[in-house]
Coordinates of C-alpha atoms and ligand atoms in Angstrom, one line a residue:
X1 CA 94.9 54.6 -61.8
X2 CA 95.9 57.2 -64.5
X3 CA 93.1 59.3 -65.9
X4 CA 91.9 58.8 -69.5
X5 CA 90.4 61.3 -71.8
X6 CA 87.5 60.8 -74.2
X7 CA 88.4 62.4 -77.5
X8 CA 86.5 62.6 -80.7
X9 CA 89.2 64.0 -83.0
X10 CA 92.8 65.0 -83.2
X11 CA 93.9 67.4 -86.0
X12 CA 97.6 67.9 -86.6
X13 CA 97.8 70.9 -88.8
X14 CA 95.2 73.4 -87.4
X15 CA 95.9 77.0 -88.3
X16 CA 92.8 78.7 -86.9
X17 CA 92.8 77.4 -83.3
X18 CA 95.4 79.8 -81.8
X19 CA 98.8 81.2 -82.8
X20 CA 100.8 79.4 -85.5
X21 CA 100.3 75.8 -86.6
X22 CA 98.8 73.6 -83.9
X23 CA 97.6 70.2 -82.9
X24 CA 94.0 70.4 -81.9
X25 CA 92.6 67.9 -79.5
X26 CA 88.8 67.6 -79.4
X27 CA 87.3 66.4 -76.2
X28 CA 83.8 64.9 -76.1
X29 CA 81.1 66.1 -73.7
X30 CA 79.6 69.5 -73.4
X31 CA 77.4 71.2 -70.8
X32 CA 75.8 73.5 -73.4
X33 CA 73.3 72.6 -76.1
X34 CA 73.8 75.3 -78.7
X35 CA 71.0 75.1 -81.3
X36 CA 73.6 75.9 -84.1
X37 CA 76.4 73.6 -82.9
X38 CA 78.9 72.5 -85.6
X39 CA 80.0 69.5 -83.5
X40 CA 76.9 67.9 -82.1
X41 CA 78.8 64.6 -81.9
X42 CA 80.7 66.1 -79.0
X43 CA 77.7 66.6 -76.8
X44 CA 77.7 63.2 -75.0
X45 CA 80.7 62.4 -72.7
X46 CA 80.9 58.8 -73.8
X47 CA 81.6 56.7 -76.9
X48 CA 78.8 56.6 -79.5
X49 CA 78.1 56.1 -83.2
X50 CA 77.4 58.3 -86.2
X51 CA 75.9 57.1 -89.4
X52 CA 76.6 58.4 -92.9
X53 CA 73.2 57.4 -94.4
X54 CA 74.0 58.6 -97.9
X55 CA 76.5 55.8 -98.4
X56 CA 74.4 53.0 -96.9
X57 CA 73.9 50.0 -99.3
X58 CA 70.4 49.0 -98.0
X59 CA 69.1 49.2 -101.6
X60 CA 71.4 46.4 -102.5
X61 CA 69.9 44.2 -99.8
X62 CA 72.6 44.8 -97.1
X63 CA 71.3 44.2 -93.6
X64 CA 74.6 43.4 -91.9
X65 CA 74.3 46.1 -89.2
X66 CA 70.8 44.9 -88.1
X67 CA 72.0 41.3 -87.9
X68 CA 75.0 42.4 -85.8
X69 CA 73.2 44.6 -83.3
X70 CA 72.3 42.6 -80.2
X71 CA 69.9 45.2 -78.9
X72 CA 67.4 45.5 -81.8
X73 CA 68.2 49.1 -82.5
X74 CA 68.4 48.9 -86.3
X75 CA 65.3 48.2 -88.3
X76 CA 64.4 48.3 -92.0
X77 CA 61.0 49.5 -93.2
X78 CA 59.0 47.8 -95.9
X79 CA 60.7 50.0 -98.5
X80 CA 64.1 48.7 -97.1
X81 CA 65.1 52.0 -95.6
X82 CA 67.1 51.8 -92.4
X83 CA 66.1 53.4 -89.1
X84 CA 68.0 53.6 -85.8
X85 CA 66.6 53.9 -82.3
X86 CA 69.0 56.5 -81.0
X87 CA 67.9 56.1 -77.4
X88 CA 69.1 52.4 -77.5
X89 CA 72.4 53.4 -79.2
X90 CA 73.0 56.1 -76.6
X91 CA 73.4 53.4 -73.9
X92 CA 75.5 51.0 -76.1
X93 CA 78.9 49.9 -74.9
X94 CA 79.7 47.2 -77.4
X95 CA 79.3 48.8 -80.9
X96 CA 78.9 45.5 -82.6
X97 CA 77.4 47.2 -85.6
X98 CA 80.5 49.3 -86.5
X99 CA 83.0 46.6 -87.6
X100 CA 80.3 44.6 -89.5
X101 CA 79.3 47.4 -91.9
X102 CA 81.2 46.8 -95.2
X103 CA 80.9 50.4 -96.3
X104 CA 82.0 52.3 -93.2
X105 CA 78.6 53.9 -92.8
X106 CA 78.7 53.4 -89.1
X107 CA 81.5 55.1 -87.3
X108 CA 82.4 55.0 -83.6
X109 CA 83.4 58.6 -83.1
X110 CA 85.0 58.8 -79.7
X111 CA 88.2 57.1 -78.5
X112 CA 89.9 56.8 -75.1
X113 CA 93.4 58.2 -74.7
X114 CA 95.9 58.0 -71.9
X115 CA 98.1 61.0 -71.0
X116 CA 101.1 59.2 -72.4
X117 CA 99.3 58.5 -75.7
X118 CA 98.5 62.3 -76.0
X119 CA 102.1 63.2 -75.2
X120 CA 103.3 60.8 -77.9
X121 CA 101.1 62.5 -80.5
X122 CA 102.3 65.9 -79.4
X123 CA 106.0 64.8 -79.6
X124 CA 105.3 63.5 -83.1
X125 CA 103.8 66.9 -84.2
X126 CA 106.3 69.1 -82.3
X127 CA 108.4 69.9 -85.4
X128 CA 105.3 71.0 -87.4
X129 CA 104.4 73.8 -85.1
X130 CA 107.1 76.4 -85.8
X131 CA 108.0 79.1 -83.3
X132 CA 104.5 80.2 -82.3
X133 CA 102.4 77.0 -82.5
X134 CA 101.6 74.4 -80.0
X135 CA 98.6 72.4 -78.7
X136 CA 94.9 73.6 -78.5
X137 CA 92.4 71.8 -76.3
X138 CA 88.9 72.1 -77.7
X139 CA 85.7 70.1 -78.1
X140 CA 83.1 69.7 -76.9
X141 CA 84.2 71.2 -73.6
X142 CA 87.8 70.3 -72.4
X143 CA 86.9 71.5 -68.9
X144 CA 84.6 68.5 -68.6
X145 CA 87.8 66.4 -68.5
X146 CA 89.7 68.6 -66.1
X147 CA 91.4 65.8 -64.1
X148 CA 92.8 64.3 -67.3
X149 CA 93.5 67.7 -68.8
X150 CA 95.5 69.0 -65.8
X151 CA 97.9 66.0 -66.2
X152 CA 98.4 66.7 -69.9
X153 CA 98.9 70.4 -69.2
X154 CA 101.6 69.8 -66.5
X155 CA 103.5 67.6 -69.0
X156 CA 103.2 70.2 -71.7
X157 CA 104.3 72.8 -69.3
X158 CA 107.5 70.8 -68.4
X159 CA 108.2 70.6 -72.1
X160 CA 107.5 74.3 -72.7
X161 CA 104.7 73.6 -75.2
X162 CA 102.5 76.5 -76.0
X163 CA 99.0 75.7 -74.7
X164 CA 95.7 77.1 -75.9
X165 CA 92.1 76.3 -75.0
X166 CA 88.7 76.9 -76.7
X167 CA 86.1 76.8 -73.9
X168 CA 82.7 77.9 -72.9
X169 CA 84.1 78.6 -69.4
X170 CA 81.0 76.9 -68.1
X171 CA 82.6 75.0 -65.2
X172 CA 83.0 75.4 -61.4
X173 CA 85.2 78.5 -60.8
X174 CA 87.9 76.6 -58.9
X175 CA 88.2 74.0 -61.8
X176 CA 88.2 76.8 -64.4
X177 CA 91.0 78.8 -62.6
X178 CA 93.0 75.7 -61.9
X179 CA 93.1 74.8 -65.6
X180 CA 93.7 78.3 -66.8
X181 CA 96.8 78.6 -64.7
X182 CA 98.5 76.4 -67.3
X183 CA 97.0 78.1 -70.3
X184 CA 98.9 80.6 -72.5
X185 CA 96.1 81.6 -74.9
X186 CA 92.3 81.2 -74.6
X187 CA 89.2 81.6 -76.7
X188 CA 86.1 81.9 -74.6
X189 CA 82.7 82.0 -76.2
X190 CA 80.2 84.6 -75.1
X191 CA 77.2 83.7 -77.1
X192 CA 74.7 86.2 -75.8
X193 CA 74.9 88.9 -73.2
X194 CA 71.2 88.6 -72.5
X195 CA 70.6 86.1 -69.7
X196 CA 67.3 84.6 -71.1
X197 CA 68.5 84.6 -74.7
X198 CA 71.7 82.8 -73.7
X199 CA 69.5 80.1 -72.0
X200 CA 67.2 79.9 -75.0
X201 CA 70.1 79.4 -77.5
X202 CA 72.5 77.2 -75.4
X203 CA 70.4 75.6 -72.7
X204 CA 72.3 77.4 -69.8
X205 CA 72.4 80.9 -68.3
X206 CA 75.4 83.1 -68.9
X207 CA 76.1 84.1 -65.3
X208 CA 78.7 81.4 -64.6
X209 CA 80.6 82.1 -67.8
X210 CA 80.7 85.9 -67.2
X211 CA 81.7 85.5 -63.6
X212 CA 84.5 83.0 -64.5
X213 CA 85.9 85.5 -67.0
X214 CA 85.8 88.3 -64.4
X215 CA 87.5 86.0 -61.8
X216 CA 90.2 85.1 -64.4
X217 CA 91.0 88.7 -65.0
X218 CA 91.2 89.4 -61.3
X219 CA 93.4 86.4 -60.7
X220 CA 96.4 88.1 -62.4
X221 CA 96.5 85.5 -65.2
X222 CA 99.2 86.4 -67.7
X223 CA 97.8 84.7 -70.8
X224 CA 96.0 86.2 -73.8
X225 CA 92.2 86.1 -73.9
X226 CA 90.2 86.5 -77.0
X227 CA 86.4 86.4 -76.6
X228 CA 84.5 84.6 -79.4
X229 CA 81.0 84.9 -80.7
X230 CA 79.4 82.7 -83.3
X231 CA 77.3 85.5 -84.9
X232 CA 73.8 84.5 -85.8
X233 CA 71.1 86.6 -87.4
X234 CA 68.1 87.1 -85.2
X235 CA 69.9 85.7 -82.1
X236 CA 72.9 87.8 -81.2
X237 CA 73.6 90.2 -84.1
X238 CA 71.9 93.3 -82.5
X239 CA 73.8 96.5 -81.7
X240 CA 72.4 96.2 -78.2
X241 CA 74.1 92.9 -77.7
X242 CA 77.4 94.3 -79.0
X243 CA 77.2 97.3 -76.7
X244 CA 76.6 95.1 -73.7
X245 CA 79.6 93.0 -74.6
X246 CA 81.8 96.1 -75.1
X247 CA 80.7 97.4 -71.7
X248 CA 81.6 94.0 -70.1
X249 CA 85.0 94.0 -71.9
X250 CA 85.8 97.5 -70.9
X251 CA 85.0 96.7 -67.3
X252 CA 87.3 93.7 -67.4
X253 CA 90.2 95.2 -69.4
X254 CA 89.6 92.9 -72.4
X255 CA 90.5 94.1 -75.9
X256 CA 90.0 91.4 -78.4
X257 CA 86.9 89.8 -79.9
X258 CA 86.6 87.3 -82.8
X259 CA 83.2 87.2 -84.6
X260 CA 82.5 83.9 -86.4
X261 CA 79.9 84.3 -89.2
X262 CA 77.2 81.6 -88.8
X263 CA 77.6 78.6 -91.0
X264 CA 75.9 75.2 -91.5
X265 CA 79.0 73.0 -91.7
X266 CA 77.5 70.8 -88.9
X267 CA 74.3 70.1 -90.7
X268 CA 75.3 66.7 -92.0
X269 CA 76.5 65.6 -88.5
X270 CA 73.0 66.5 -87.0
X271 CA 71.5 64.2 -89.7
X272 CA 74.1 61.5 -89.0
X273 CA 73.2 61.6 -85.3
X274 CA 69.5 61.5 -86.0
X275 CA 68.8 65.0 -84.7
X276 CA 66.7 67.9 -86.1
X277 CA 68.7 71.0 -87.0
X278 CA 67.0 74.2 -85.8
X279 CA 68.9 76.5 -88.0
X280 CA 68.5 74.8 -91.4
X281 CA 66.9 77.8 -93.0
X282 CA 67.6 80.9 -90.9
X283 CA 70.5 82.6 -89.0
X284 CA 72.5 83.7 -92.0
X285 CA 74.6 86.9 -91.6
X286 CA 75.4 89.2 -94.5
X287 CA 78.9 90.6 -95.1
X288 CA 77.6 94.1 -94.5
X289 CA 76.1 93.2 -91.1
X290 CA 79.4 91.5 -90.1
X291 CA 81.3 94.6 -91.1
X292 CA 78.8 96.9 -89.3
X293 CA 79.4 94.9 -86.1
X294 CA 83.2 95.0 -86.6
X295 CA 83.2 98.8 -87.0
X296 CA 81.1 99.1 -83.9
X297 CA 83.7 97.3 -81.8
X298 CA 86.6 99.1 -83.5
X299 CA 85.0 102.4 -82.7
X300 CA 84.9 101.4 -79.1
X301 CA 88.6 100.5 -78.9
X302 CA 88.1 96.7 -79.1
X303 CA 90.2 94.8 -81.7
X304 CA 87.5 92.9 -83.7
X305 CA 88.5 90.1 -86.0
X306 CA 86.1 88.4 -88.4
X307 CA 86.4 84.7 -89.0
X308 CA 89.9 83.5 -89.8
X309 CA 91.2 87.0 -90.4
X310 CA 93.1 87.1 -87.2
X311 CA 96.6 88.5 -86.3
X312 CA 97.7 85.3 -84.6
Ligands
SF4_401 S1 75.6 51.3 -81.5 FE1 75.1 49.4 -80.3 S2 72.9 49.6 -80.1 FE2 73.4 51.0 -81.7 S3 73.2 49.8 -83.6 FE3 75.3 49.6 -82.9 S4 75.4 47.7 -81.7 FE4 73.3 48.3 -81.9
SF4_402 S1 75.8 47.3 -92.7 FE1 76.3 49.3 -93.4 S2 75.8 49.3 -95.6 FE2 74.8 47.6 -94.7 S3 72.7 48.3 -94.2 FE3 74.0 48.6 -92.4 S4 74.8 50.6 -92.5 FE4 74.0 50.1 -94.5

């Protein structure tokens, strides 16, 4: 039976996910749990719902979702306000609530795709990409779908489509290297060089990530690798962390880093998923601090790009 991929979004005109104009495919499921994550809907490797509470019409007496849910997940308090038992919804396979909501408050945010369906979408977008563009596999963590991804990559390779990946590199080394063989351009996140701080911020240690990057460089891989860091005040914005990353990059002949200034664009999604957002009032970086870090990398012969200001 052919593999299927669980995908939570496909964006056809991405201009910040690699060279040129690209089609970005967002896989669901991630082995990390970054406290600042902008796409928390991508954490679970299964279909699930999100809720846009601010457009719910419960004040008008609507109770359609509660009546449709066969598992008793949705309740309404005495003041009428809706509440969801997320532990019940996490196990749901039927999503009876979604189609009954007259206001699109409830959204099923992950769909299943076959390899052929993905290739049809890529063929549709092919003419938009221009000379440098192509497809970017992102998420979530695309490596969690490696069996499906390898089939898509082989077909892209046959059609000479440029292939990029945004990954944590947190996967078994043999899986990581097998996928990377087909990749032309990669963003790999290195969130913190300190082992304990990496675990504290992301839920996992950084050893596997760093050793996978080292193995990739030793493998003779011919692609272009840009390390990425979401830069967060009080977590990974110290000079010490930057110097450790520079040392690692020098050791592995890596020359490009992309610092992404912390933002809160994912805040609404955390609310929609019923989760508390750790970084609601801290973590902000100043422009001056971003420039300071950029200079530090540049002074150590590393090309450092801030945000979308990249040469690709
Ligand atoms: S996702 Fe499933 S369990 Fe949750 S409210 Fe909808 S029907 Fe009920
Ligand atoms: S069906 Fe939709 S609008 Fe009505 S109460 Fe449920 S979520 Fe709100």
